[in-house]
Amino acid sequence: MKKILMLHGVNANMFQFRNPEFYGSVTLDQVNARMQEEAKELGVSLECFQSNHAGDLVDKLHQAFFDQTDAVIINPGGFTNCDCGIKEALALLRVPVIEVHMANLFRKKNGSPQGTTTQVATAVLMGMQIDTYPLALRAAVMLADGKDGK
């Protein structure tokens, strides 16, 4: 069974309190439940993890490397633009990395998103609120099947 790791970065635990134009009113628990439903349908194992601390996410990425995780999905949140440690940990992986954002960063960042983590992602999905996540899981499985994500 394929192992997929889903990482949620800074402030993801506060989705329902953030700008509803970008995030809707969904909670992190609802996102994770939707992802687990999709994982079950796809026949994959999914671990979801959230932290507001970059080092915790780096530790999870290192563990994914040693556990031979088949793909990683990450919503780095505010770490997208400023955390080289997460970027370097993602770059260590030899599996597909799908970066997700519920908001369309091109709209949110006035047309010019600048993501350090995005530079090492295999693919980026954004702008479809909660629907971004199950689509990312499908993409991760598809790319992991090909084992040519990096």
mmCIF file of C-alpha atoms in Angstrom:
data_model
loop_
_atom_site.group_PDB
_atom_site.id
_atom_site.type_symbol
_atom_site.label_atom_id
_atom_site.label_comp_id
_atom_site.label_asym_id
_atom_site.label_seq_id
_atom_site.Cartn_x
_atom_site.Cartn_y
_atom_site.Cartn_z
ATOM 1 C CA MET A 1 0.000 0.000 0.000
ATOM 2 C CA LYS A 2 1.349 3.422 -0.939
ATOM 3 C CA LYS A 3 2.213 5.757 1.932
ATOM 4 C CA ILE A 4 1.384 9.431 1.462
ATOM 5 C CA LEU A 5 2.287 12.185 3.927
ATOM 6 C CA MET A 6 0.101 15.307 4.121
ATOM 7 C CA LEU A 7 1.713 18.256 5.891
ATOM 8 C CA HIS A 8 -0.126 21.395 6.936
ATOM 9 C CA GLY A 9 2.004 24.375 7.869
ATOM 10 C CA VAL A 10 1.616 27.480 9.927
ATOM 11 C CA ASN A 11 -1.916 28.675 10.717
ATOM 12 C CA ALA A 12 -3.656 25.773 8.957
ATOM 13 C CA ASN A 13 -5.241 24.994 12.305
ATOM 14 C CA MET A 14 -6.990 28.377 11.978
ATOM 15 C CA PHE A 15 -8.516 27.937 8.494
ATOM 16 C CA GLN A 16 -12.093 28.554 9.623
ATOM 17 C CA PHE A 17 -11.162 31.902 11.149
ATOM 18 C CA ARG A 18 -9.254 33.265 8.175
ATOM 19 C CA ASN A 19 -10.380 35.188 5.102
ATOM 20 C CA PRO A 20 -13.431 33.250 3.805
ATOM 21 C CA GLU A 21 -12.891 34.579 0.266
ATOM 22 C CA PHE A 22 -9.706 32.531 0.077
ATOM 23 C CA TYR A 23 -10.311 29.695 2.537
ATOM 24 C CA GLY A 24 -14.056 29.300 2.912
ATOM 25 C CA SER A 25 -15.204 28.219 6.371
ATOM 26 C CA VAL A 26 -13.634 24.772 6.385
ATOM 27 C CA THR A 27 -11.751 23.486 9.419
ATOM 28 C CA LEU A 28 -8.505 21.550 9.370
ATOM 29 C CA ASP A 29 -10.376 18.531 10.750
ATOM 30 C CA GLN A 30 -12.748 18.712 7.773
ATOM 31 C CA VAL A 31 -9.814 18.879 5.355
ATOM 32 C CA ASN A 32 -8.195 15.848 6.981
ATOM 33 C CA ALA A 33 -11.469 13.895 7.011
ATOM 34 C CA ARG A 34 -11.955 14.614 3.304
ATOM 35 C CA MET A 35 -8.393 13.492 2.631
ATOM 36 C CA GLN A 36 -8.873 10.256 4.588
ATOM 37 C CA GLU A 37 -12.049 9.492 2.600
ATOM 38 C CA GLU A 38 -10.150 10.042 -0.638
ATOM 39 C CA ALA A 39 -7.220 7.931 0.577
ATOM 40 C CA LYS A 40 -9.565 5.067 1.398
ATOM 41 C CA GLU A 41 -11.125 5.301 -2.065
ATOM 42 C CA LEU A 42 -7.663 5.270 -3.667
ATOM 43 C CA GLY A 43 -6.384 2.435 -1.474
ATOM 44 C CA VAL A 44 -3.483 4.383 0.018
ATOM 45 C CA SER A 45 -2.301 5.075 3.542
ATOM 46 C CA LEU A 46 -2.398 8.762 4.472
ATOM 47 C CA GLU A 47 -0.775 10.439 7.460
ATOM 48 C CA CYS A 48 -1.875 14.023 8.158
ATOM 49 C CA PHE A 49 0.256 16.312 10.308
ATOM 50 C CA GLN A 50 0.053 20.024 11.133
ATOM 51 C CA SER A 51 2.500 22.265 12.922
ATOM 52 C CA ASN A 52 3.078 25.964 13.371
ATOM 53 C CA HIS A 53 6.791 25.204 13.817
ATOM 54 C CA ALA A 54 9.010 24.753 10.774
ATOM 55 C CA GLY A 55 11.345 22.344 12.567
ATOM 56 C CA ASP A 56 8.480 19.937 13.241
ATOM 57 C CA LEU A 57 7.695 19.860 9.507
ATOM 58 C CA VAL A 58 11.362 19.328 8.663
ATOM 59 C CA ASP A 59 11.501 16.415 11.125
ATOM 60 C CA LYS A 60 8.435 14.855 9.462
ATOM 61 C CA LEU A 61 10.036 15.256 6.027
ATOM 62 C CA HIS A 62 13.241 13.606 7.234
ATOM 63 C CA GLN A 63 11.185 10.742 8.653
ATOM 64 C CA ALA A 64 9.328 10.445 5.327
ATOM 65 C CA PHE A 65 12.706 10.068 3.620
ATOM 66 C CA PHE A 66 13.749 7.208 5.908
ATOM 67 C CA ASP A 67 10.288 5.599 5.904
ATOM 68 C CA GLN A 68 10.323 5.532 2.103
ATOM 69 C CA THR A 69 7.082 7.464 1.879
ATOM 70 C CA ASP A 70 5.764 7.329 -1.696
ATOM 71 C CA ALA A 71 4.688 10.982 -2.003
ATOM 72 C CA VAL A 72 4.315 14.143 0.052
ATOM 73 C CA ILE A 73 1.580 16.746 -0.120
ATOM 74 C CA ILE A 74 2.302 19.998 1.657
ATOM 75 C CA ASN A 75 0.471 23.212 2.347
ATOM 76 C CA PRO A 76 3.309 25.204 3.868
ATOM 77 C CA GLY A 77 1.066 28.184 4.551
ATOM 78 C CA GLY A 78 3.166 31.160 5.607
ATOM 79 C CA PHE A 79 6.326 29.062 5.316
ATOM 80 C CA THR A 80 5.864 29.078 1.521
ATOM 81 C CA ASN A 81 7.804 32.284 1.095
ATOM 82 C CA CYS A 82 10.329 32.256 3.865
ATOM 83 C CA ASP A 83 11.556 28.906 5.085
ATOM 84 C CA CYS A 84 14.698 27.538 3.487
ATOM 85 C CA GLY A 85 14.829 24.625 5.950
ATOM 86 C CA ILE A 86 11.535 23.227 4.692
ATOM 87 C CA LYS A 87 12.630 23.819 1.095
ATOM 88 C CA GLU A 88 15.880 21.926 1.686
ATOM 89 C CA ALA A 89 14.073 19.048 3.426
ATOM 90 C CA LEU A 90 11.633 18.792 0.505
ATOM 91 C CA ALA A 91 14.561 18.800 -1.924
ATOM 92 C CA LEU A 92 16.037 15.738 -0.166
ATOM 93 C CA LEU A 93 13.029 13.649 -1.150
ATOM 94 C CA ARG A 94 13.147 11.468 -4.251
ATOM 95 C CA VAL A 95 9.386 11.160 -4.496
ATOM 96 C CA PRO A 96 6.660 13.429 -5.846
ATOM 97 C CA VAL A 97 5.992 16.542 -3.784
ATOM 98 C CA ILE A 98 2.674 18.260 -4.385
ATOM 99 C CA GLU A 99 2.312 21.743 -2.924
ATOM 100 C CA VAL A 100 -1.253 22.835 -2.242
ATOM 101 C CA HIS A 101 -2.920 26.089 -1.344
ATOM 102 C CA MET A 102 -6.648 26.594 -0.874
ATOM 103 C CA ALA A 103 -6.292 30.150 -2.168
ATOM 104 C CA ASN A 104 -5.106 31.178 -5.603
ATOM 105 C CA LEU A 105 -1.770 32.732 -4.691
ATOM 106 C CA PHE A 106 -1.707 34.687 -7.930
ATOM 107 C CA ARG A 107 -4.796 36.574 -6.720
ATOM 108 C CA LYS A 108 -3.663 36.751 -3.145
ATOM 109 C CA LYS A 109 -0.160 37.993 -3.874
ATOM 110 C CA ASN A 110 -1.184 40.514 -6.545
ATOM 111 C CA GLY A 111 -0.169 38.289 -9.408
ATOM 112 C CA SER A 112 3.334 37.307 -8.367
ATOM 113 C CA PRO A 113 3.625 34.514 -5.828
ATOM 114 C CA GLN A 114 7.183 33.872 -4.763
ATOM 115 C CA GLY A 115 7.444 30.549 -3.029
ATOM 116 C CA THR A 116 10.709 29.050 -1.870
ATOM 117 C CA THR A 117 8.991 25.700 -1.285
ATOM 118 C CA THR A 118 7.281 25.903 -4.670
ATOM 119 C CA GLN A 119 10.712 25.853 -6.339
ATOM 120 C CA VAL A 120 11.241 22.205 -5.341
ATOM 121 C CA ALA A 121 7.670 20.937 -5.729
ATOM 122 C CA THR A 122 6.860 18.466 -8.471
ATOM 123 C CA ALA A 123 3.457 20.112 -8.938
ATOM 124 C CA VAL A 124 1.396 22.892 -7.403
ATOM 125 C CA LEU A 125 -2.389 22.967 -7.034
ATOM 126 C CA MET A 126 -4.187 26.034 -5.731
ATOM 127 C CA GLY A 127 -7.309 28.088 -5.653
ATOM 128 C CA MET A 128 -10.024 25.461 -5.263
ATOM 129 C CA GLN A 129 -10.446 25.757 -1.493
ATOM 130 C CA ILE A 130 -11.013 22.321 0.113
ATOM 131 C CA ASP A 131 -11.255 20.605 -3.301
ATOM 132 C CA THR A 132 -7.564 21.334 -3.837
ATOM 133 C CA TYR A 133 -6.649 18.607 -1.350
ATOM 134 C CA PRO A 134 -8.307 15.490 -2.832
ATOM 135 C CA LEU A 135 -7.110 16.548 -6.276
ATOM 136 C CA ALA A 136 -3.588 16.771 -4.880
ATOM 137 C CA LEU A 137 -3.909 13.297 -3.384
ATOM 138 C CA ARG A 138 -4.989 11.894 -6.745
ATOM 139 C CA ALA A 139 -2.045 13.643 -8.405
ATOM 140 C CA ALA A 140 0.366 12.330 -5.771
ATOM 141 C CA VAL A 141 -0.810 8.745 -6.318
ATOM 142 C CA MET A 142 -0.609 9.133 -10.092
ATOM 143 C CA LEU A 143 2.912 10.528 -9.903
ATOM 144 C CA ALA A 144 4.011 7.929 -7.340
ATOM 145 C CA ASP A 145 2.786 5.191 -9.682
ATOM 146 C CA GLY A 146 5.192 6.530 -12.270
ATOM 147 C CA LYS A 147 7.971 7.016 -9.688
ATOM 148 C CA ASP A 148 9.237 9.876 -11.837
ATOM 149 C CA GLY A 149 8.122 12.747 -9.663
ATOM 150 C CA LYS A 150 11.579 14.240 -9.235
#
